[in-house]
Short mmCIF file of C-alpha atoms and ligand atoms in Angstrom, two decimals:
data_model
loop_
_atom_site.label_atom_id
_atom_site.label_comp_id
_atom_site.label_asym_id
_atom_site.label_seq_id
_atom_site.Cartn_x
_atom_site.Cartn_y
_atom_site.Cartn_z
CA MET T 1 1.34 19.05 4.40
CA ALA T 2 3.98 16.42 2.86
CA THR T 3 7.66 16.52 4.00
CA PRO T 4 10.65 15.59 2.13
CA ASP T 5 10.71 12.69 4.84
CA GLN T 6 7.27 12.05 3.98
CA MET T 7 8.45 11.08 0.19
CA ASP T 8 11.84 8.75 2.11
CA ARG T 9 9.34 6.96 3.62
CA VAL T 10 7.16 6.31 0.19
CA VAL T 11 10.24 5.45 -1.31
CA ASN T 12 11.91 2.72 1.68
CA LEU T 13 8.00 1.96 1.74
CA CYS T 14 7.69 1.16 -1.56
CA LYS T 15 10.88 -0.89 -1.89
CA ARG T 16 10.35 -3.12 1.48
CA ARG T 17 7.08 -3.89 0.30
CA GLY T 18 7.79 -5.20 -2.93
CA LEU T 19 6.03 -2.09 -5.32
CA VAL T 20 9.21 -0.04 -6.29
CA PHE T 21 12.72 -1.46 -6.73
CA PRO T 22 16.31 0.47 -7.93
CA SER T 23 16.06 -0.83 -12.02
CA SER T 24 19.72 -2.77 -12.39
CA GLU T 25 20.40 -2.84 -8.30
CA ILE T 26 22.33 -5.20 -8.46
CA TYR T 27 24.68 -4.01 -10.53
CA GLY T 28 24.26 -1.15 -8.65
CA GLY T 29 21.21 0.72 -10.28
CA PHE T 30 21.44 2.60 -13.03
CA ARG T 31 20.49 6.70 -13.06
CA SER T 32 16.77 6.73 -12.41
CA THR T 33 15.03 3.85 -13.97
CA TRP T 34 12.47 2.10 -11.83
CA ASP T 35 11.27 -1.56 -11.60
CA TYR T 36 7.95 -2.36 -10.88
CA GLY T 37 7.50 -5.05 -8.46
CA PRO T 38 5.23 -7.57 -7.37
CA LEU T 39 2.27 -5.24 -5.67
CA GLY T 40 3.47 -1.85 -7.76
CA VAL T 41 2.61 -3.61 -10.53
CA GLU T 42 -0.95 -4.27 -9.44
CA LEU T 43 -1.12 -0.56 -7.95
CA LYS T 44 0.09 1.00 -11.81
CA ARG T 45 -2.25 -1.60 -13.40
CA ASN T 46 -5.30 -0.54 -11.75
CA VAL T 47 -4.36 3.49 -12.53
CA LYS T 48 -3.91 2.16 -15.43
CA ASP T 49 -7.02 0.31 -15.65
CA ALA T 50 -9.20 3.17 -14.18
CA TRP T 51 -8.00 5.98 -16.97
CA TRP T 52 -9.16 3.35 -19.87
CA ARG T 53 -12.08 2.40 -17.79
CA SER T 54 -13.80 6.41 -17.57
CA MET T 55 -12.14 7.50 -20.92
CA VAL T 56 -13.06 4.04 -23.16
CA GLN T 57 -15.08 1.47 -21.24
CA LEU T 58 -17.84 4.33 -19.84
CA ARG T 59 -17.80 6.64 -22.57
CA ASP T 60 -19.76 5.77 -26.14
CA ASP T 61 -17.55 9.43 -27.91
CA ILE T 62 -14.17 7.23 -27.34
CA VAL T 63 -12.00 5.11 -28.77
CA GLY T 64 -8.85 2.60 -28.36
CA LEU T 65 -5.04 2.64 -29.84
CA ASP T 66 -1.90 0.75 -29.14
CA ALA T 67 0.05 2.12 -31.62
CA ALA T 68 4.45 1.27 -32.20
CA ILE T 69 6.62 2.69 -30.55
CA LEU T 70 9.43 2.14 -33.17
CA MET T 71 7.67 4.60 -35.90
CA ALA T 72 8.98 5.91 -38.98
CA PRO T 73 11.96 8.79 -38.89
CA LYS T 74 9.23 11.45 -40.64
CA VAL T 75 6.53 11.53 -37.65
CA TRP T 76 9.09 13.43 -35.89
CA GLU T 77 9.61 15.58 -38.89
CA ALA T 78 6.14 16.68 -38.95
CA SER T 79 5.67 16.25 -35.61
CA GLY T 80 8.29 19.34 -35.09
CA HIS T 81 9.50 16.60 -32.53
CA LEU T 82 12.93 16.18 -34.43
CA ALA T 83 13.41 20.47 -34.42
CA THR T 84 11.98 21.43 -31.30
CA PHE T 85 11.91 18.80 -28.92
CA THR T 86 14.79 20.94 -26.74
CA ASP T 87 15.81 21.24 -22.92
CA PRO T 88 18.06 24.37 -22.38
CA LEU T 89 21.30 22.50 -20.93
CA VAL T 90 23.47 24.19 -18.85
CA ASP T 91 27.04 22.89 -17.28
CA CYS T 92 28.03 24.22 -14.05
CA ARG T 93 31.86 25.46 -14.90
CA SER T 94 33.37 24.29 -11.07
CA CYS T 95 31.60 21.30 -10.48
CA LYS T 96 30.56 19.78 -14.46
CA GLU T 97 27.43 18.71 -13.24
CA ARG T 98 24.58 19.41 -15.77
CA PHE T 99 21.22 20.95 -14.56
CA ARG T 100 18.11 22.48 -16.95
CA ALA T 101 18.97 25.73 -17.67
CA ASP T 102 14.63 26.24 -16.64
CA HIS T 103 15.19 24.21 -13.69
CA LEU T 104 17.31 26.62 -12.16
CA PRO T 105 16.10 28.40 -8.57
CA GLY T 106 16.36 32.35 -8.71
CA SER T 107 19.74 33.19 -6.98
CA GLY T 108 21.85 31.50 -9.66
CA ALA T 109 23.63 29.40 -6.92
CA CYS T 110 24.67 25.48 -9.05
CA PRO T 111 22.28 23.87 -6.73
CA ASN T 112 24.69 20.68 -6.15
CA CYS T 113 28.60 23.16 -5.54
CA GLY T 114 26.69 26.66 -4.58
CA ALA T 115 29.60 28.14 -7.06
CA LYS T 116 27.30 31.52 -7.96
CA ASP T 117 27.11 32.23 -11.73
CA SER T 118 29.42 29.48 -13.27
CA PHE T 119 26.68 27.92 -15.27
CA THR T 120 27.79 27.94 -18.76
CA GLU T 121 25.50 28.95 -21.52
CA ALA T 122 22.11 26.41 -22.37
CA ARG T 123 22.75 24.62 -25.43
CA HIS T 124 19.70 23.20 -26.94
CA PHE T 125 19.81 19.54 -26.50
CA ASN T 126 17.25 16.79 -27.96
CA LEU T 127 15.73 14.66 -25.50
CA MET T 128 14.76 11.81 -28.40
CA PHE T 129 16.66 8.77 -27.53
CA LYS T 130 17.84 7.10 -30.72
CA THR T 131 18.58 3.98 -31.96
CA PHE T 132 18.82 2.22 -35.29
CA VAL T 133 16.42 -0.17 -37.00
CA GLY T 134 18.50 -3.18 -39.03
CA PRO T 135 21.99 -4.39 -39.18
CA VAL T 136 24.18 -1.35 -40.14
CA GLU T 137 24.17 1.18 -38.52
CA ASP T 138 24.28 4.57 -40.82
CA ASP T 139 21.43 7.14 -41.25
CA ALA T 140 18.93 5.06 -43.11
CA ALA T 141 18.79 3.22 -40.53
CA VAL T 142 18.39 5.58 -37.57
CA ALA T 143 14.96 5.67 -36.01
CA TYR T 144 13.39 7.55 -32.72
CA LEU T 145 11.74 6.31 -29.39
CA ARG T 146 8.15 8.16 -29.04
CA PRO T 147 8.74 10.75 -26.52
CA GLU T 148 5.45 10.31 -26.46
CA THR T 149 1.87 8.03 -27.04
CA ALA T 150 -0.31 11.15 -29.65
CA GLN T 151 1.27 11.43 -32.49
CA GLY T 152 0.89 7.22 -32.51
CA ILE T 153 -3.27 8.15 -32.27
CA PHE T 154 -2.69 11.49 -34.86
CA VAL T 155 -0.75 8.76 -37.64
CA ASN T 156 -3.79 6.56 -36.93
CA PHE T 157 -6.02 9.33 -37.23
CA ALA T 158 -8.06 8.19 -41.04
CA ASN T 159 -7.98 4.69 -40.37
CA ILE T 160 -9.41 4.94 -36.71
CA GLN T 161 -12.51 7.50 -38.49
CA THR T 162 -13.36 5.39 -41.01
CA THR T 163 -13.01 1.63 -39.53
CA SER T 164 -14.55 3.37 -35.93
CA ARG T 165 -17.34 5.52 -37.65
CA LYS T 166 -17.26 8.29 -35.46
CA LYS T 167 -18.30 11.75 -35.48
CA PRO T 168 -16.92 14.34 -34.09
CA PRO T 169 -16.47 15.58 -31.48
CA PHE T 170 -15.02 11.83 -31.19
CA GLY T 171 -11.68 11.39 -29.11
CA VAL T 172 -8.51 7.64 -29.08
CA ALA T 173 -6.83 6.98 -26.15
CA GLN T 174 -3.38 5.36 -25.73
CA ILE T 175 -2.07 3.65 -22.15
CA GLY T 176 1.94 3.15 -23.65
CA LYS T 177 6.01 3.61 -23.06
CA SER T 178 7.21 6.43 -23.91
CA PHE T 179 11.10 7.63 -24.38
CA ARG T 180 12.86 11.09 -23.09
CA ASN T 181 16.40 11.80 -21.85
CA GLU T 182 16.01 13.87 -19.97
CA ILE T 183 18.62 16.07 -18.13
CA THR T 184 18.36 15.98 -14.56
CA PRO T 185 15.58 12.49 -13.84
CA GLY T 186 14.38 12.65 -9.90
CA ASN T 187 12.83 12.31 -7.43
CA PHE T 188 12.19 8.38 -7.82
CA ILE T 189 9.62 8.31 -10.28
CA PHE T 190 8.56 11.51 -10.79
CA ARG T 191 10.70 12.91 -13.84
CA THR T 192 12.56 9.26 -15.67
CA ARG T 193 14.15 8.51 -19.16
CA GLU T 194 11.36 5.75 -19.65
CA PHE T 195 8.29 6.10 -18.27
CA GLU T 196 4.33 5.56 -19.11
CA GLN T 197 1.06 7.84 -21.08
CA MET T 198 -2.25 7.98 -20.23
CA GLU T 199 -2.51 9.98 -23.12
CA MET T 200 -5.93 10.76 -25.07
CA GLU T 201 -7.36 13.13 -28.18
CA TYR T 202 -9.89 15.09 -29.02
CA PHE T 203 -11.08 15.43 -31.79
CA VAL T 204 -13.43 18.34 -32.46
CA PRO T 205 -15.20 20.69 -34.67
CA PRO T 206 -13.29 23.79 -34.67
CA GLY T 207 -15.62 26.27 -33.91
CA ASP T 208 -15.97 24.17 -30.48
CA ALA T 209 -11.85 24.08 -28.87
CA ASP T 210 -12.82 26.17 -26.35
CA HIS T 211 -15.57 24.14 -25.02
CA TRP T 212 -14.42 21.11 -25.07
CA TYR T 213 -11.40 22.30 -23.97
CA GLU T 214 -12.96 23.66 -20.25
CA HIS T 215 -14.57 20.09 -20.22
CA TRP T 216 -11.57 18.25 -20.50
CA CYS T 217 -9.82 20.70 -17.68
CA GLN T 218 -13.19 20.44 -15.16
CA GLU T 219 -13.29 16.67 -16.17
CA ARG T 220 -9.03 15.59 -15.52
CA LEU T 221 -9.61 17.33 -11.72
CA ARG T 222 -12.53 15.42 -11.60
CA TRP T 223 -10.77 12.06 -12.18
CA HIS T 224 -8.04 12.81 -9.89
CA LEU T 225 -10.36 14.15 -6.80
CA ASP T 226 -12.42 10.40 -8.16
CA LEU T 227 -10.01 8.16 -6.81
CA GLY T 228 -8.82 9.79 -3.10
CA ILE T 229 -6.58 12.73 -4.56
CA PRO T 230 -7.36 15.75 -1.52
CA GLU T 231 -8.24 19.14 -3.00
CA SER T 232 -5.70 20.65 -0.88
CA LYS T 233 -3.41 19.01 -2.93
CA LEU T 234 -4.32 19.66 -6.61
CA ARG T 235 -4.57 22.38 -8.42
CA LEU T 236 -5.06 23.48 -12.47
CA ARG T 237 -2.70 25.84 -13.50
CA PRO T 238 -3.30 27.98 -16.85
CA HIS T 239 0.42 28.04 -19.05
CA ASP T 240 1.22 31.71 -19.89
CA PRO T 241 1.20 33.00 -22.80
CA GLU T 242 4.77 31.92 -22.99
CA GLU T 243 4.99 29.04 -21.58
CA LEU T 244 2.31 27.71 -25.03
CA SER T 245 4.00 24.74 -26.55
CA HIS T 246 4.81 26.55 -30.65
CA TYR T 247 1.02 24.54 -31.82
CA SER T 248 -1.15 25.03 -28.58
CA THR T 249 -3.46 27.97 -28.24
CA ALA T 250 -3.75 26.81 -24.27
CA THR T 251 -2.77 24.42 -21.18
CA SER T 252 -3.59 24.17 -17.82
CA ASP T 253 -1.72 21.81 -16.02
CA VAL T 254 -3.42 18.93 -13.87
CA GLU T 255 -0.49 20.16 -10.21
CA TYR T 256 -0.37 18.14 -7.38
CA GLU T 257 1.03 19.23 -4.31
CA PHE T 258 4.65 16.87 -3.97
CA PRO T 259 6.65 17.05 -0.98
CA TRP T 260 9.37 19.06 -2.64
CA GLY T 261 6.60 21.28 -3.79
CA TRP T 262 3.62 21.40 -6.63
CA GLY T 263 4.56 20.31 -10.02
CA GLU T 264 2.03 18.76 -13.13
CA LEU T 265 0.68 15.74 -12.68
CA GLU T 266 -1.54 15.86 -16.48
CA GLY T 267 -1.79 18.24 -19.66
CA ILE T 268 -4.65 19.40 -21.43
CA ALA T 269 -3.79 21.56 -24.38
CA ASN T 270 -5.73 22.37 -27.48
CA ARG T 271 -2.85 21.86 -30.14
CA THR T 272 -5.42 22.98 -32.72
CA ASP T 273 -5.52 21.21 -35.57
CA PHE T 274 -1.77 21.71 -36.56
CA ASP T 275 -0.65 18.26 -35.36
CA LEU T 276 -3.32 16.60 -38.03
CA LYS T 277 -2.37 19.58 -40.99
CA GLN T 278 1.50 18.82 -40.14
CA HIS T 279 0.88 14.76 -41.10
CA ALA T 280 -1.73 15.53 -44.38
CA GLU T 281 1.33 18.05 -45.99
CA SER T 282 4.18 15.98 -44.56
CA SER T 283 2.54 12.68 -45.92
CA GLY T 284 0.62 13.53 -48.53
CA GLN T 285 -3.14 11.29 -47.53
CA GLU T 286 -5.91 14.44 -46.45
CA LEU T 287 -6.78 13.83 -42.70
CA THR T 288 -10.12 16.25 -42.52
CA TYR T 289 -13.76 14.74 -41.52
CA PHE T 290 -16.11 16.11 -43.80
CA ASP T 291 -19.10 16.69 -42.02
CA GLN T 292 -22.25 15.65 -44.21
CA GLU T 293 -25.09 17.79 -42.64
CA ASN T 294 -23.36 20.99 -42.56
CA ASP T 295 -21.75 19.71 -46.98
CA ARG T 296 -18.40 20.70 -44.95
CA ARG T 297 -15.23 19.02 -44.96
CA TYR T 298 -12.50 20.16 -41.74
CA VAL T 299 -9.17 19.80 -40.13
CA PRO T 300 -10.52 18.91 -36.53
CA TYR T 301 -8.72 20.85 -33.89
CA VAL T 302 -7.22 18.39 -30.87
CA ILE T 303 -8.09 18.66 -27.19
CA GLU T 304 -5.78 16.13 -25.47
CA PRO T 305 -5.49 15.51 -21.84
CA ALA T 306 -1.63 13.66 -21.17
CA LEU T 307 -0.97 11.48 -18.22
CA GLY T 308 1.55 9.95 -16.80
CA ALA T 309 0.54 7.05 -14.98
CA ASP T 310 4.26 7.28 -12.87
CA ARG T 311 3.48 10.45 -11.13
CA ALA T 312 -0.06 9.45 -11.20
CA THR T 313 0.94 6.38 -9.60
CA LEU T 314 3.28 8.26 -7.08
CA ALA T 315 0.64 11.04 -5.54
CA PHE T 316 -1.73 8.24 -5.38
CA LEU T 317 1.36 6.88 -3.17
CA LEU T 318 1.99 10.53 -1.35
CA ALA T 319 -2.41 10.98 -0.77
CA ALA T 320 -2.62 7.75 1.08
CA TYR T 321 -0.32 7.22 3.01
CA GLU T 322 -0.05 7.88 6.76
CA GLU T 323 1.36 7.09 10.19
CA GLU T 324 -1.06 7.29 12.45
CA ASP T 325 -0.98 5.87 16.43
CA VAL T 326 -3.64 4.00 17.18
CA ALA T 327 -4.48 1.31 20.46
CA ASN T 328 -2.80 -1.86 20.73
CA GLY T 329 -5.67 -3.78 22.61
CA LYS T 330 -3.19 -3.14 25.66
CA GLY T 331 -4.07 -0.39 27.20
CA GLY T 332 -1.81 2.03 25.21
CA THR T 333 -0.46 3.24 21.80
CA GLU T 334 0.85 1.86 18.50
CA LYS T 335 2.32 3.16 15.16
CA ARG T 336 0.55 1.78 12.32
CA THR T 337 1.08 2.40 8.58
CA VAL T 338 -1.62 2.76 6.67
CA LEU T 339 -1.95 3.27 3.07
CA HIS T 340 -6.12 4.17 2.32
CA LEU T 341 -5.42 3.82 -1.17
CA ASP T 342 -9.06 3.62 -2.77
CA PRO T 343 -10.30 0.14 -2.91
CA ARG T 344 -9.81 0.33 -6.34
CA LEU T 345 -6.61 1.07 -7.11
CA ALA T 346 -5.54 -0.90 -3.94
CA PRO T 347 -3.21 -3.53 -5.25
CA ILE T 348 -4.54 -6.56 -3.32
CA LYS T 349 -8.61 -6.03 -2.35
CA ALA T 350 -8.79 -8.83 0.78
CA ALA T 351 -6.05 -10.66 2.91
CA VAL T 352 -6.98 -14.62 3.96
CA LEU T 353 -5.80 -14.12 7.36
CA PRO T 354 -6.32 -18.16 9.20
CA LEU T 355 -6.43 -16.95 13.19
CA SER T 356 -3.20 -19.71 13.25
CA ARG T 357 -1.16 -22.56 11.51
CA ASN T 358 -4.34 -25.16 12.51
CA GLU T 359 -4.05 -28.31 10.70
CA ARG T 360 -8.79 -27.10 11.38
CA LEU T 361 -7.85 -24.04 9.68
CA THR T 362 -5.81 -24.42 6.80
CA PRO T 363 -8.86 -26.24 5.04
CA ILE T 364 -11.35 -24.06 5.44
CA ALA T 365 -9.02 -21.11 5.06
CA GLU T 366 -7.36 -21.87 1.42
CA GLU T 367 -11.39 -23.22 0.94
CA ILE T 368 -12.39 -19.28 1.13
CA ALA T 369 -9.31 -18.17 -0.58
CA GLY T 370 -10.21 -19.62 -3.51
CA ALA T 371 -13.79 -19.10 -4.12
CA LEU T 372 -12.96 -15.05 -3.86
CA ARG T 373 -9.30 -15.73 -5.40
CA PRO T 374 -11.34 -15.85 -9.72
CA HIS T 375 -13.02 -12.08 -8.42
CA PHE T 376 -10.50 -9.79 -6.48
CA MET T 377 -6.72 -9.95 -6.50
CA ILE T 378 -5.87 -11.74 -2.62
CA ASP T 379 -3.00 -12.21 -0.91
CA VAL T 380 -3.37 -15.32 1.70
CA ASP T 381 -0.77 -15.07 5.17
CA SER T 382 -1.16 -16.81 7.88
CA SER T 383 2.92 -16.64 9.54
CA GLY T 384 3.24 -13.89 12.54
CA SER T 385 0.51 -12.65 15.31
CA ILE T 386 -2.43 -11.37 13.32
CA GLY T 387 -1.78 -7.81 14.71
CA ARG T 388 0.45 -7.65 12.30
CA ARG T 389 -0.23 -9.31 9.73
CA TYR T 390 -2.84 -6.94 9.74
CA ARG T 391 0.03 -4.03 10.21
CA ARG T 392 1.21 -5.74 7.11
CA GLN T 393 -2.10 -5.47 4.80
CA ASP T 394 -2.27 -2.35 5.86
CA GLU T 395 1.28 -0.20 4.49
CA VAL T 396 0.41 -2.15 0.85
CA GLY T 397 -3.66 0.10 1.52
CA THR T 398 -5.31 -4.07 1.15
CA PRO T 399 -9.56 -3.18 1.82
CA TYR T 400 -9.95 -6.32 3.42
CA CYS T 401 -9.03 -7.98 5.53
CA VAL T 402 -10.23 -11.88 6.36
CA THR T 403 -9.88 -13.72 9.29
CA VAL T 404 -10.57 -17.12 9.89
CA ASP T 405 -10.69 -18.43 13.53
CA PHE T 406 -11.95 -21.24 15.63
CA ASP T 407 -15.62 -20.14 15.54
CA THR T 408 -15.93 -20.60 11.34
CA LEU T 409 -15.34 -23.79 11.79
CA ASP T 410 -19.35 -24.61 14.08
CA ASP T 411 -21.12 -19.88 12.60
CA HIS T 412 -19.11 -20.59 8.97
CA ALA T 413 -18.61 -17.33 9.18
CA VAL T 414 -15.61 -14.89 9.32
CA THR T 415 -14.54 -11.48 10.35
CA VAL T 416 -14.12 -8.57 7.54
CA ARG T 417 -11.75 -6.49 9.27
CA ASP T 418 -11.49 -2.90 7.33
CA ARG T 419 -8.67 -1.02 6.43
CA ASP T 420 -9.10 2.09 7.57
CA SER T 421 -11.37 2.28 10.10
CA MET T 422 -10.09 -1.43 11.84
CA THR T 423 -13.36 -2.55 12.56
CA GLN T 424 -14.64 -5.76 11.93
CA GLU T 425 -17.95 -7.70 11.40
CA ARG T 426 -18.73 -11.25 11.64
CA ILE T 427 -19.76 -12.43 7.67
CA PRO T 428 -21.30 -15.67 6.43
CA VAL T 429 -19.38 -17.30 4.00
CA ASP T 430 -22.39 -18.01 1.76
CA GLY T 431 -21.91 -14.79 1.28
CA LEU T 432 -18.36 -13.53 1.60
CA VAL T 433 -17.63 -12.69 -2.07
CA THR T 434 -21.77 -10.64 -2.72
CA TYR T 435 -20.17 -8.47 0.02
CA LEU T 436 -16.89 -7.59 -0.80
CA ARG T 437 -18.51 -7.25 -4.64
CA GLU T 438 -20.71 -4.06 -2.82
CA GLN T 439 -18.13 -2.71 -1.41
CA LEU T 440 -15.58 -2.97 -4.20
CA PRO T 441 -17.36 -1.99 -7.27
CA TRP T 442 -15.19 -3.11 -9.59
P1 ATP Y 501 7.43 17.68 -17.81
O1 ATP Y 501 7.08 19.99 -17.60
O2 ATP Y 501 7.56 17.79 -15.65
O3 ATP Y 501 9.01 17.50 -18.08
P2 ATP Y 501 6.11 17.93 -20.21
O4 ATP Y 501 5.18 19.20 -20.09
O5 ATP Y 501 6.82 18.36 -20.84
O6 ATP Y 501 6.37 17.29 -18.16
P3 ATP Y 501 4.39 16.20 -21.09
O7 ATP Y 501 4.51 16.99 -21.91
O8 ATP Y 501 2.98 17.14 -21.36
O9 ATP Y 501 4.55 17.16 -19.82
O10 ATP Y 501 3.44 15.21 -20.91
C1 ATP Y 501 2.49 14.40 -20.41
C2 ATP Y 501 2.26 13.99 -19.15
O11 ATP Y 501 3.30 12.86 -19.10
C3 ATP Y 501 3.09 14.93 -17.47
O12 ATP Y 501 2.36 15.49 -17.02
C4 ATP Y 501 4.18 13.74 -17.27
O13 ATP Y 501 2.53 12.96 -16.33
C5 ATP Y 501 3.87 12.58 -17.82
N1 ATP Y 501 5.60 12.60 -17.88
C6 ATP Y 501 6.34 13.62 -19.14
N2 ATP Y 501 8.15 13.74 -18.98
C7 ATP Y 501 7.50 11.81 -18.13
C8 ATP Y 501 8.91 11.80 -17.91
N3 ATP Y 501 9.89 12.06 -17.79
N4 ATP Y 501 9.28 11.04 -16.79
C9 ATP Y 501 7.46 10.98 -15.99
N5 ATP Y 501 6.22 10.82 -16.14
C10 ATP Y 501 6.52 12.11 -17.61
#
């Protein structure tokens, strides 16, 4: 069972090893914003690549899009975001802290100061960030940072359908930044005001919507499990009718058991024909599909799986984190911290470790590193004892360490150590890329 303590350890590891830093740290940080460091950017990129691969590359019914963050303000009027994308905000009269009314504990006590019945009436607070386009800051120049990537897909429906010649059921996938002026960001990268979403809008004939909704619920669960989230930590939670968004007839959340409890990782919603109809009405453009075979025109229904790249990255980190006792080679044990990340997600795939900084070993280690580099993200580390270097790679999840030793000079082979089992195998240098390719399919 993950504990809050484990969260601290993961946050600590992220800072210490260059995965995630507090943003603007030299100025004391900035309101729950985070920067991904050299290893974190690789990890998050691998999470996004795994999503893109399963959603776009491996399917013939889904295409990609990269829409602008700034869109015509009319988009947000038509989508309903201007009127209804709000959270209920309350203030504690006692300590002045602000909270989301729907996130308060049942006890009625202020989570900050403990005061009872101290909250103001809830006010609706719009979560969209406002800005101005151009030099004049007047009402005509107001624009919004997108709070979700989905609307970029809806407004491009006709462009994409006609140019890609896809027929429903077909989908459009997009990865990109979204912005929400969250009242209470927190829990590290779980809830931030600037985050990345991976959303896919799947357009289907209205009569098939229930089938595809079920399909995507199962498919998305499978994706998380396949990349290493244990079954015991994952569940699908259907929304109660009163919880549903105004546009949705069915929504389920894929939830992960975070150290503080179950939390949403991904939402899968049947958005009906709400968005296309709204944009058609508001823009005056036709956003329909003509089904030639059945001679009928219809507005497709939309099934949407929407996942946060940062939340997914956090779940993969928490699920992978382990501290274990291992033999220290001197008859005793020692602690090792290891990230059992799926190799597809690991920031570094292999580390080349010359046994020492000997002048005969360095050139051959460099040559091996040069041969691996075009194929994999690699690291070369020659400082400290070999045991310490293994630990450094274990704690950032590097699946393979390639040790170059004095025997390498004679037998042209290296020792490949597996992160999880810690077993070692002697592999000829000539066959090293092929060997690693077999273990790391992409
Ligand atoms: P929540 O109830 O946690 O506020 P939501 O239901 O509003 O989330 P959606 O609008 O369904 O979230 O967004 C889809 C996904 O985007 C979420 O499942 C989550 O992974 C991610 N996401 C949403 N808001 C944030 C945020 N503030 N920070 C990080 N990720 C987010």
